[in-house]
Coordinates of C-alpha atoms in Angstrom, one line a residue:
Chain C
M1 CA 17.8 26.9 11.6
K2 CA 17.0 23.3 9.2
E3 CA 19.7 21.6 9.4
Y4 CA 20.3 18.2 7.4
V5 CA 22.7 16.0 7.2
L6 CA 24.2 15.0 4.0
F7 CA 24.4 11.0 2.2
R8 CA 27.0 12.0 -0.8
G9 CA 26.7 8.0 -1.6
C10 CA 29.4 7.1 -3.8
I11 CA 29.4 8.9 -7.9
A12 CA 28.7 13.0 -6.1
P13 CA 31.2 13.5 -3.7
V14 CA 34.0 11.4 -7.2
R15 CA 32.2 12.2 -10.5
L16 CA 30.2 15.7 -9.8
P17 CA 31.8 17.3 -6.6
A18 CA 30.5 20.4 -8.1
Y19 CA 26.4 19.4 -7.6
E20 CA 27.4 18.6 -4.0
A21 CA 29.2 22.6 -3.5
A22 CA 26.7 24.0 -5.5
T23 CA 23.7 21.9 -3.7
I24 CA 25.6 23.5 0.1
V25 CA 25.7 26.6 -1.3
V26 CA 22.8 27.0 -2.7
L27 CA 20.9 25.8 0.6
E28 CA 23.1 28.2 3.0
K29 CA 21.9 31.2 0.9
L30 CA 18.4 29.5 1.3
G31 CA 18.7 29.0 5.0
I32 CA 19.5 25.7 5.5
E33 CA 23.1 24.4 7.1
V34 CA 24.4 21.1 6.0
S35 CA 26.9 19.9 6.9
P36 CA 28.8 15.6 5.5
L37 CA 27.7 12.8 6.9
N38 CA 31.3 11.5 7.4
N39 CA 32.0 7.5 7.5
A40 CA 29.2 6.4 5.8
N41 CA 29.0 3.6 3.7
C42 CA 27.7 3.0 0.4
C43 CA 23.8 2.7 0.9
G44 CA 23.9 -0.9 -1.6
A45 CA 21.5 0.5 -3.9
N46 CA 20.0 -1.8 -6.5
Y47 CA 23.7 -3.8 -5.8
I48 CA 22.6 -5.5 -2.9
E49 CA 19.8 -4.5 -3.0
S50 CA 18.7 -7.0 -5.9
L51 CA 21.2 -9.7 -3.9
N52 CA 20.1 -9.9 -0.3
E53 CA 17.4 -7.9 1.4
K54 CA 18.9 -7.6 5.1
A55 CA 22.5 -7.2 4.1
F56 CA 20.8 -4.1 2.0
L57 CA 19.0 -3.2 5.9
A58 CA 22.6 -3.3 7.5
L59 CA 24.4 -1.2 4.6
G60 CA 20.8 1.6 5.4
G61 CA 20.7 0.7 8.8
R62 CA 24.4 2.3 9.9
I63 CA 23.4 5.4 7.8
L64 CA 19.3 5.9 9.2
A65 CA 21.8 5.2 12.8
L66 CA 24.6 7.4 12.3
A67 CA 22.3 10.3 10.8
E68 CA 20.5 9.5 14.4
K69 CA 23.8 10.3 16.6
E70 CA 24.0 13.6 14.4
G71 CA 20.6 14.9 15.5
K72 CA 19.5 15.6 11.9
D73 CA 17.4 15.2 9.5
I74 CA 19.4 13.3 6.3
L75 CA 19.4 14.4 2.4
A76 CA 20.5 13.4 -0.2
I77 CA 21.2 14.2 -3.3
C78 CA 21.1 11.0 -6.0
G79 CA 18.5 9.2 -6.6
A80 CA 19.5 6.0 -6.4
C81 CA 20.9 6.8 -2.5
S82 CA 17.3 7.9 -1.9
G83 CA 15.3 6.1 -2.8
S84 CA 17.5 3.1 -1.5
L85 CA 17.8 5.0 1.9
K86 CA 14.0 5.7 1.8
H87 CA 12.9 2.0 1.1
A88 CA 15.6 0.5 3.9
K89 CA 13.9 3.2 6.6
K90 CA 10.3 2.0 5.8
L91 CA 11.3 -2.3 5.9
I92 CA 13.3 -1.5 8.9
D93 CA 10.3 1.1 10.4
R94 CA 7.2 -1.5 9.8
R95 CA 9.0 -4.5 11.7
K96 CA 10.0 -4.2 15.5
R97 CA 12.2 -7.7 14.5
V98 CA 14.4 -6.5 11.3
R99 CA 14.9 -3.3 13.4
T100 CA 16.6 -5.7 15.7
D101 CA 18.7 -7.7 13.6
V102 CA 20.0 -4.5 12.5
N103 CA 20.8 -2.7 15.7
E104 CA 22.2 -6.2 16.9
L105 CA 24.7 -5.7 13.9
L106 CA 25.1 -1.7 14.4
A107 CA 25.9 -1.9 18.5
K108 CA 29.8 -3.2 17.5
E109 CA 29.2 0.7 16.8
G110 CA 28.2 1.7 19.4
L111 CA 24.9 3.0 16.9
E112 CA 21.5 2.1 17.4
Y113 CA 18.7 3.3 15.0
T114 CA 15.1 4.1 16.5
K115 CA 13.3 5.4 14.0
K116 CA 13.4 9.3 14.3
V117 CA 15.1 10.1 11.3
K118 CA 13.9 11.4 8.0
V119 CA 15.3 10.9 4.7
K120 CA 15.1 13.5 1.7
H121 CA 15.9 13.9 -1.9
L122 CA 17.6 17.3 -2.4
L123 CA 13.8 18.4 -3.7
D124 CA 11.9 17.2 -0.6
V125 CA 14.3 19.9 0.4
F126 CA 12.7 22.0 -1.2
E127 CA 8.8 20.9 -1.7
E128 CA 8.5 20.3 1.9
D129 CA 11.1 23.3 3.9
I130 CA 11.8 26.6 1.3
A131 CA 8.5 28.3 0.5
F132 CA 8.4 28.9 -2.9
D133 CA 7.8 33.0 -2.4
T134 CA 10.6 32.5 0.1
L135 CA 12.4 31.3 -3.2
R136 CA 11.0 34.6 -5.1
A137 CA 12.5 36.8 -3.0
A138 CA 16.2 35.8 -3.1
I139 CA 17.0 35.3 -6.5
T140 CA 18.7 38.2 -7.5
N141 CA 19.6 38.2 -10.9
Q142 CA 16.5 36.7 -13.3
Y143 CA 17.2 34.1 -15.9
A144 CA 15.8 35.9 -19.2
G145 CA 13.0 33.2 -20.2
V146 CA 16.5 30.7 -21.1
R147 CA 13.7 27.5 -22.7
M148 CA 14.7 24.6 -19.8
A149 CA 13.8 20.8 -19.7
A150 CA 13.2 19.3 -16.2
H151 CA 14.7 16.0 -16.1
Y152 CA 12.8 14.0 -13.2
G153 CA 15.4 10.8 -11.1
C154 CA 12.9 8.3 -11.0
H155 CA 13.5 7.0 -8.4
L156 CA 12.8 10.0 -6.2
T157 CA 9.3 11.2 -8.0
R158 CA 8.8 7.7 -10.1
E159 CA 5.3 7.5 -8.0
F160 CA 5.5 4.6 -5.8
D161 CA 5.2 4.3 -1.7
D162 CA 9.1 5.5 -1.1
M163 CA 8.6 8.4 -2.3
N164 CA 6.3 10.5 -0.4
N165 CA 4.7 11.3 -3.2
I166 CA 0.6 11.4 -4.4
E167 CA -0.9 8.8 -6.2
G168 CA -1.1 10.0 -9.3
A169 CA 1.1 13.2 -8.9
K170 CA 3.4 14.1 -11.9
P171 CA 6.4 15.8 -10.3
T172 CA 6.7 19.5 -10.9
I173 CA 9.1 21.3 -8.7
I174 CA 11.8 21.9 -11.3
D175 CA 9.9 22.7 -13.1
T176 CA 8.6 25.4 -10.5
I177 CA 11.8 26.5 -9.9
I178 CA 13.1 27.5 -13.2
R179 CA 9.7 29.5 -13.6
I180 CA 10.6 30.8 -9.6
A181 CA 14.1 31.5 -11.2
G182 CA 12.9 33.0 -14.7
G183 CA 13.2 30.7 -16.7
R184 CA 10.8 28.3 -19.4
P185 CA 10.3 25.1 -18.5
V186 CA 9.6 23.7 -21.7
E187 CA 7.4 19.9 -22.1
Y188 CA 9.4 17.1 -24.2
P189 CA 8.4 13.4 -24.5
T190 CA 8.9 11.0 -23.4
K191 CA 10.1 13.8 -20.3
G192 CA 8.6 10.7 -17.2
R193 CA 11.0 8.5 -18.7
C194 CA 14.7 7.5 -17.7
C195 CA 17.7 8.5 -18.2
G196 CA 18.8 5.1 -18.7
A197 CA 22.1 5.2 -16.4
P198 CA 20.8 1.4 -14.2
I199 CA 21.8 -0.6 -17.2
L200 CA 24.5 0.7 -18.2
A201 CA 26.9 -1.7 -16.2
M202 CA 24.8 -4.8 -17.8
D203 CA 23.6 -3.0 -21.5
E204 CA 26.4 0.1 -21.8
K205 CA 25.0 0.4 -25.6
L206 CA 21.6 -0.1 -24.4
A207 CA 22.4 2.3 -21.9
G208 CA 23.4 5.5 -24.4
K209 CA 20.4 4.5 -26.2
V210 CA 18.0 5.8 -23.2
G211 CA 19.9 8.0 -23.0
M212 CA 20.4 10.2 -26.3
E213 CA 16.3 9.3 -27.3
K214 CA 15.8 12.0 -24.4
I215 CA 18.9 14.2 -25.6
R216 CA 17.1 14.1 -29.0
N217 CA 13.7 14.8 -27.3
V218 CA 14.9 17.7 -25.4
R219 CA 16.6 19.4 -28.2
D220 CA 13.1 19.4 -30.3
A221 CA 11.9 20.7 -28.0
G222 CA 13.9 23.9 -28.3
A223 CA 15.7 24.1 -24.8
A224 CA 19.0 25.3 -24.4
G225 CA 19.6 22.7 -21.2
I226 CA 18.4 20.3 -19.1
V227 CA 17.8 20.5 -15.3
T228 CA 18.7 17.2 -12.8
A229 CA 18.5 16.5 -9.6
C230 CA 20.4 13.4 -9.7
S231 CA 24.3 12.4 -9.7
Y232 CA 23.3 9.3 -12.3
C233 CA 20.8 11.1 -13.9
D234 CA 22.9 14.2 -15.1
I235 CA 26.2 11.9 -16.0
Q236 CA 24.5 9.0 -17.4
L237 CA 22.5 13.1 -19.5
S238 CA 25.9 14.4 -20.1
Q239 CA 27.6 11.4 -21.1
V240 CA 25.7 9.7 -23.6
Q241 CA 26.8 13.6 -26.1
F242 CA 30.1 12.4 -26.3
G243 CA 29.9 8.9 -27.4
G244 CA 30.0 7.0 -30.5
R245 CA 29.7 10.1 -34.0
L246 CA 30.7 13.8 -32.9
E247 CA 27.6 16.1 -31.7
K248 CA 26.9 19.4 -33.1
S249 CA 26.0 20.5 -30.5
R250 CA 25.2 20.0 -27.3
I251 CA 22.1 20.3 -24.6
A252 CA 23.7 21.4 -21.7
V253 CA 23.1 19.5 -18.5
M254 CA 23.9 21.1 -15.2
T255 CA 22.2 19.8 -11.4
L256 CA 18.6 21.7 -10.3
P257 CA 21.2 24.1 -7.8
Q258 CA 23.8 25.2 -10.1
F259 CA 20.7 26.8 -11.9
L260 CA 19.2 27.9 -9.2
G261 CA 22.8 29.1 -7.5
P262 CA 23.4 32.4 -10.8
A263 CA 20.0 33.7 -10.4
L264 CA 20.2 33.8 -6.4
G265 CA 23.7 36.5 -6.7
I266 CA 26.2 33.3 -6.7
L267 CA 29.0 32.7 -8.2
D268 CA 29.8 30.4 -10.6
D269 CA 33.6 29.2 -9.2
E270 CA 30.9 29.3 -5.9
L271 CA 29.0 26.5 -8.2
G272 CA 32.2 24.4 -9.7
M273 CA 30.5 25.9 -13.8
H274 CA 33.7 25.8 -15.3
M275 CA 34.0 21.3 -14.2
N276 CA 30.3 20.5 -16.2
R277 CA 31.2 18.7 -19.3
T278 CA 28.7 20.3 -21.8
S279 CA 29.3 24.7 -21.7
P280 CA 26.1 26.3 -20.1
S281 CA 28.2 29.7 -21.6
Q282 CA 24.2 30.0 -23.5
I283 CA 21.9 29.5 -20.3
L284 CA 24.1 32.1 -18.4
G285 CA 24.2 34.7 -20.9
S286 CA 20.6 34.6 -20.2
L287 CA 20.7 35.6 -17.2
T288 CA 19.8 39.5 -16.1
G289 CA 21.4 41.5 -13.4
V290 CA 24.0 42.8 -12.6
R291 CA 27.2 40.1 -11.2
Chain F
M1 CA -19.9 -9.6 -9.4
V2 CA -18.6 -12.5 -8.9
R3 CA -14.9 -12.6 -10.1
T4 CA -12.9 -15.5 -12.2
R5 CA -9.1 -15.7 -11.9
L6 CA -8.5 -16.7 -15.4
T7 CA -4.8 -16.6 -14.8
P8 CA -3.4 -20.2 -16.2
S9 CA -1.4 -22.2 -13.5
S10 CA 1.7 -24.1 -13.4
S11 CA 3.9 -25.1 -11.0
F12 CA 5.8 -22.3 -11.8
I13 CA 3.2 -19.7 -10.5
Q14 CA 2.3 -21.0 -7.7
E15 CA 6.0 -20.3 -6.7
L16 CA 6.1 -17.2 -7.5
T17 CA 2.4 -16.6 -5.3
T18 CA 4.0 -17.7 -1.8
M19 CA 7.2 -14.9 -2.5
P20 CA 6.6 -11.3 -1.5
G21 CA 5.8 -9.0 -4.4
G22 CA 5.4 -11.7 -6.9
E23 CA 1.4 -12.8 -6.5
L24 CA 1.3 -9.3 -8.2
I25 CA 1.9 -12.4 -11.3
E26 CA -1.8 -13.7 -11.0
K27 CA -3.0 -9.8 -12.1
C28 CA -2.1 -9.9 -15.2
V29 CA -3.3 -10.1 -18.3
A30 CA -0.4 -10.0 -20.7
C31 CA -1.8 -6.7 -22.4
G32 CA 1.9 -4.9 -23.3
V33 CA 1.7 -2.2 -22.4
C34 CA 4.3 -2.4 -20.4
T35 CA 6.5 -3.2 -23.6
A36 CA 5.4 -0.5 -25.1
T37 CA 6.1 2.5 -22.1
C38 CA 9.5 0.6 -20.7
A39 CA 12.8 3.5 -22.3
I40 CA 15.0 -0.1 -22.4
A41 CA 12.2 -2.0 -24.0
S42 CA 12.6 0.5 -26.8
G43 CA 15.3 -0.7 -29.5
S44 CA 16.2 -3.2 -27.4
Q45 CA 15.6 -7.0 -27.0
Y46 CA 13.8 -6.3 -24.1
N47 CA 11.0 -6.8 -22.9
P48 CA 8.5 -6.6 -19.8
R49 CA 5.4 -8.8 -21.1
Q50 CA 6.7 -11.4 -22.5
I51 CA 9.1 -12.7 -19.8
M52 CA 5.4 -11.7 -17.6
Q53 CA 4.5 -14.4 -20.7
K54 CA 6.9 -16.8 -19.9
I55 CA 6.5 -17.1 -16.6
L56 CA 2.6 -17.2 -16.6
V57 CA 3.2 -20.3 -19.0
G58 CA 5.3 -21.6 -16.9
A59 CA 8.9 -21.4 -18.2
R60 CA 10.7 -21.4 -15.2
E61 CA 13.8 -22.3 -16.3
R62 CA 14.5 -20.1 -19.1
V63 CA 12.8 -16.9 -16.8
L64 CA 15.8 -17.8 -14.9
E65 CA 18.7 -18.5 -16.7
S66 CA 17.5 -15.0 -19.4
E67 CA 19.4 -11.9 -18.2
Q68 CA 16.7 -9.7 -19.1
P69 CA 15.1 -9.8 -15.4
W70 CA 18.2 -7.6 -14.7
L71 CA 18.0 -5.0 -17.5
C72 CA 14.7 -4.0 -14.9
K73 CA 15.6 -0.6 -14.4
T74 CA 13.2 -0.2 -11.4
C75 CA 11.7 3.1 -13.0
H76 CA 8.1 2.0 -11.7
L77 CA 6.5 4.0 -15.2
C78 CA 5.5 0.4 -16.2
E79 CA 3.6 -0.1 -12.8
D80 CA 1.7 3.8 -13.8
T81 CA 0.4 2.8 -16.9
C82 CA -0.8 -1.0 -15.9
Q83 CA -4.6 -0.9 -15.7
Y84 CA -4.2 -3.8 -14.2
G85 CA -1.5 -2.5 -10.9
V86 CA 0.6 -5.5 -10.9
K87 CA 3.7 -4.7 -9.6
L88 CA 6.6 -5.6 -12.7
A89 CA 9.2 -3.9 -10.6
D90 CA 8.7 -6.2 -7.5
V91 CA 7.7 -9.6 -9.4
F92 CA 11.2 -9.6 -11.4
K93 CA 13.0 -9.0 -8.0
V94 CA 11.2 -11.9 -7.1
V95 CA 12.1 -14.3 -9.9
R96 CA 15.8 -12.4 -9.1
K97 CA 16.0 -13.5 -6.1
L98 CA 15.0 -17.4 -7.5
A99 CA 17.4 -17.3 -9.8
I100 CA 20.0 -15.4 -7.2
K101 CA 18.7 -19.3 -5.5
E102 CA 20.3 -21.1 -8.0
G103 CA 23.8 -19.1 -8.3
L104 CA 22.3 -17.2 -11.5
V105 CA 24.0 -14.5 -10.9
P106 CA 25.0 -11.9 -13.9
I107 CA 28.9 -10.6 -13.3
A108 CA 28.1 -7.0 -13.4
F109 CA 26.2 -7.9 -10.3
Q110 CA 28.6 -9.6 -8.6
Q111 CA 32.2 -7.4 -9.5
A112 CA 29.8 -4.3 -7.3
A113 CA 28.6 -6.0 -5.2
R114 CA 32.6 -7.6 -4.2
T115 CA 33.5 -3.5 -4.2
I116 CA 30.6 -1.9 -2.1
L117 CA 31.5 -4.6 0.2
T118 CA 35.1 -4.6 0.5
D119 CA 35.4 -0.9 -0.1
G120 CA 32.7 0.4 1.9
W121 CA 31.7 2.1 -1.5
L122 CA 31.9 1.9 -5.2
M123 CA 34.5 4.2 -6.3
K124 CA 37.4 3.7 -4.4
D125 CA 39.5 3.4 -6.8
A126 CA 38.0 5.8 -8.7
Y127 CA 38.8 8.9 -6.3
S128 CA 42.2 10.3 -7.9
D129 CA 44.4 13.1 -7.0
F130 CA 42.8 15.1 -10.0
V131 CA 39.5 14.5 -8.0
A132 CA 40.7 15.5 -4.7
D133 CA 42.2 19.1 -6.5
E134 CA 37.8 19.6 -8.0
R135 CA 36.8 19.2 -4.2
Q136 CA 39.6 20.8 -2.6
E137 CA 39.1 23.9 -5.4
L138 CA 35.1 23.7 -4.7
G139 CA 36.1 24.0 -0.9
L140 CA 34.7 20.3 0.0
G141 CA 37.0 17.5 3.3
T142 CA 38.8 16.1 0.4
R143 CA 38.4 12.9 3.3
L144 CA 36.4 10.1 1.3
S145 CA 36.4 7.1 3.5
Q146 CA 34.4 4.7 4.3
N147 CA 33.3 2.1 6.2
K148 CA 34.6 -0.9 5.1
R149 CA 35.5 -2.7 8.3
Y150 CA 31.2 -2.3 8.7
T151 CA 30.7 -3.1 5.2
R152 CA 32.9 -6.6 5.3
D153 CA 31.0 -7.4 8.7
V154 CA 28.0 -8.0 6.4
K155 CA 29.3 -9.8 3.5
S156 CA 30.8 -11.9 5.9
K157 CA 27.6 -12.0 7.5
F158 CA 25.0 -12.3 5.0
F159 CA 27.5 -13.2 1.6
D160 CA 30.8 -15.7 2.8
T161 CA 28.7 -17.6 4.5
G162 CA 26.5 -18.4 1.2
G163 CA 23.4 -16.8 3.2

């Protein structure tokens, strides 16, 4: 059985615990064991990364070393965390000097990083560890063709070298999973664009504008909901629908394991479905079979 | 075919090209495809081509004082469409590095960095009893505290000394 340590990050455990819970229960159902990485620290994405590279590598290096100590690869469910940990790993692995510096800091706790550990985002796990046939066979309650829009987080799928992505390839994994679960993935303009979350701290109004553009396009494409795979994206795409003028109908925003879970026969409560800010009831209503 | 370098030369460009990532500015022809693709540029003052142009003409102070390089979300969408292989996020990263050297860091970045390094993570103050109850209900652990001893070491080693 494949095992991972879950690097929870800052945002998911506090703002989106249902994502964390749904990830664990869905992966378990598919034969992958996930345990939390405790006593970790922030990965330093964006903020520390922009200000001081050595400090950024020191933060990432500790997370990598903690996982090595557990003897398991890292699973991250946030695009910022997975992106920054992959980036930190690349920079630390590339140069011995950098590694020595990081390990010097880690020695105080008796930790050491030796390049062994791998960093995966949830989407990588679906791409690499779970065969589509296995997933197909595990579906007990198919969706009856509900139209869903995939939102790929920039920092986990964009075609640049840290993200394990083949050059020029557009991500398809969420669309594929929507289809396997019985849904109908929809195309929409701005599909590959950002949700706006990374600029929230700099310019909230502008971030909202970027997010709403996406929501409008998804609505125009006739989708009942959006499937996300990043804590920041999910919160942002929900949040923007509550600001300013009252929205007549909100587009349901769900994380990938929350969308997939019910089709695997997992109970809504275990997936924290009632904690979602946007109601997923229309989507869940299209599930077939006994529930 | 003999290729001629058409990038205007300025001391600012020379400064940037000595920094890793900064050399990519030399590929830019200021065509503006980056701005056309950018999610942030539509409906805002942010304009990646304009920053690139300012860099190309060597308007060092105006570039470093601008908040615009800090608005790049490093989503890398423009890099997918750029026909000349300019890695704009890298160029802006180098620009931010220079701005930091001159003490020009937006308050939002300073505050977030201080919180992360002091608390070990970003969300200590946001973690309430209400959230702990939600976590319990979901069968998740409720002790989320992160290691702040290490991040404080990192802070004193790399930040407090002005390093």
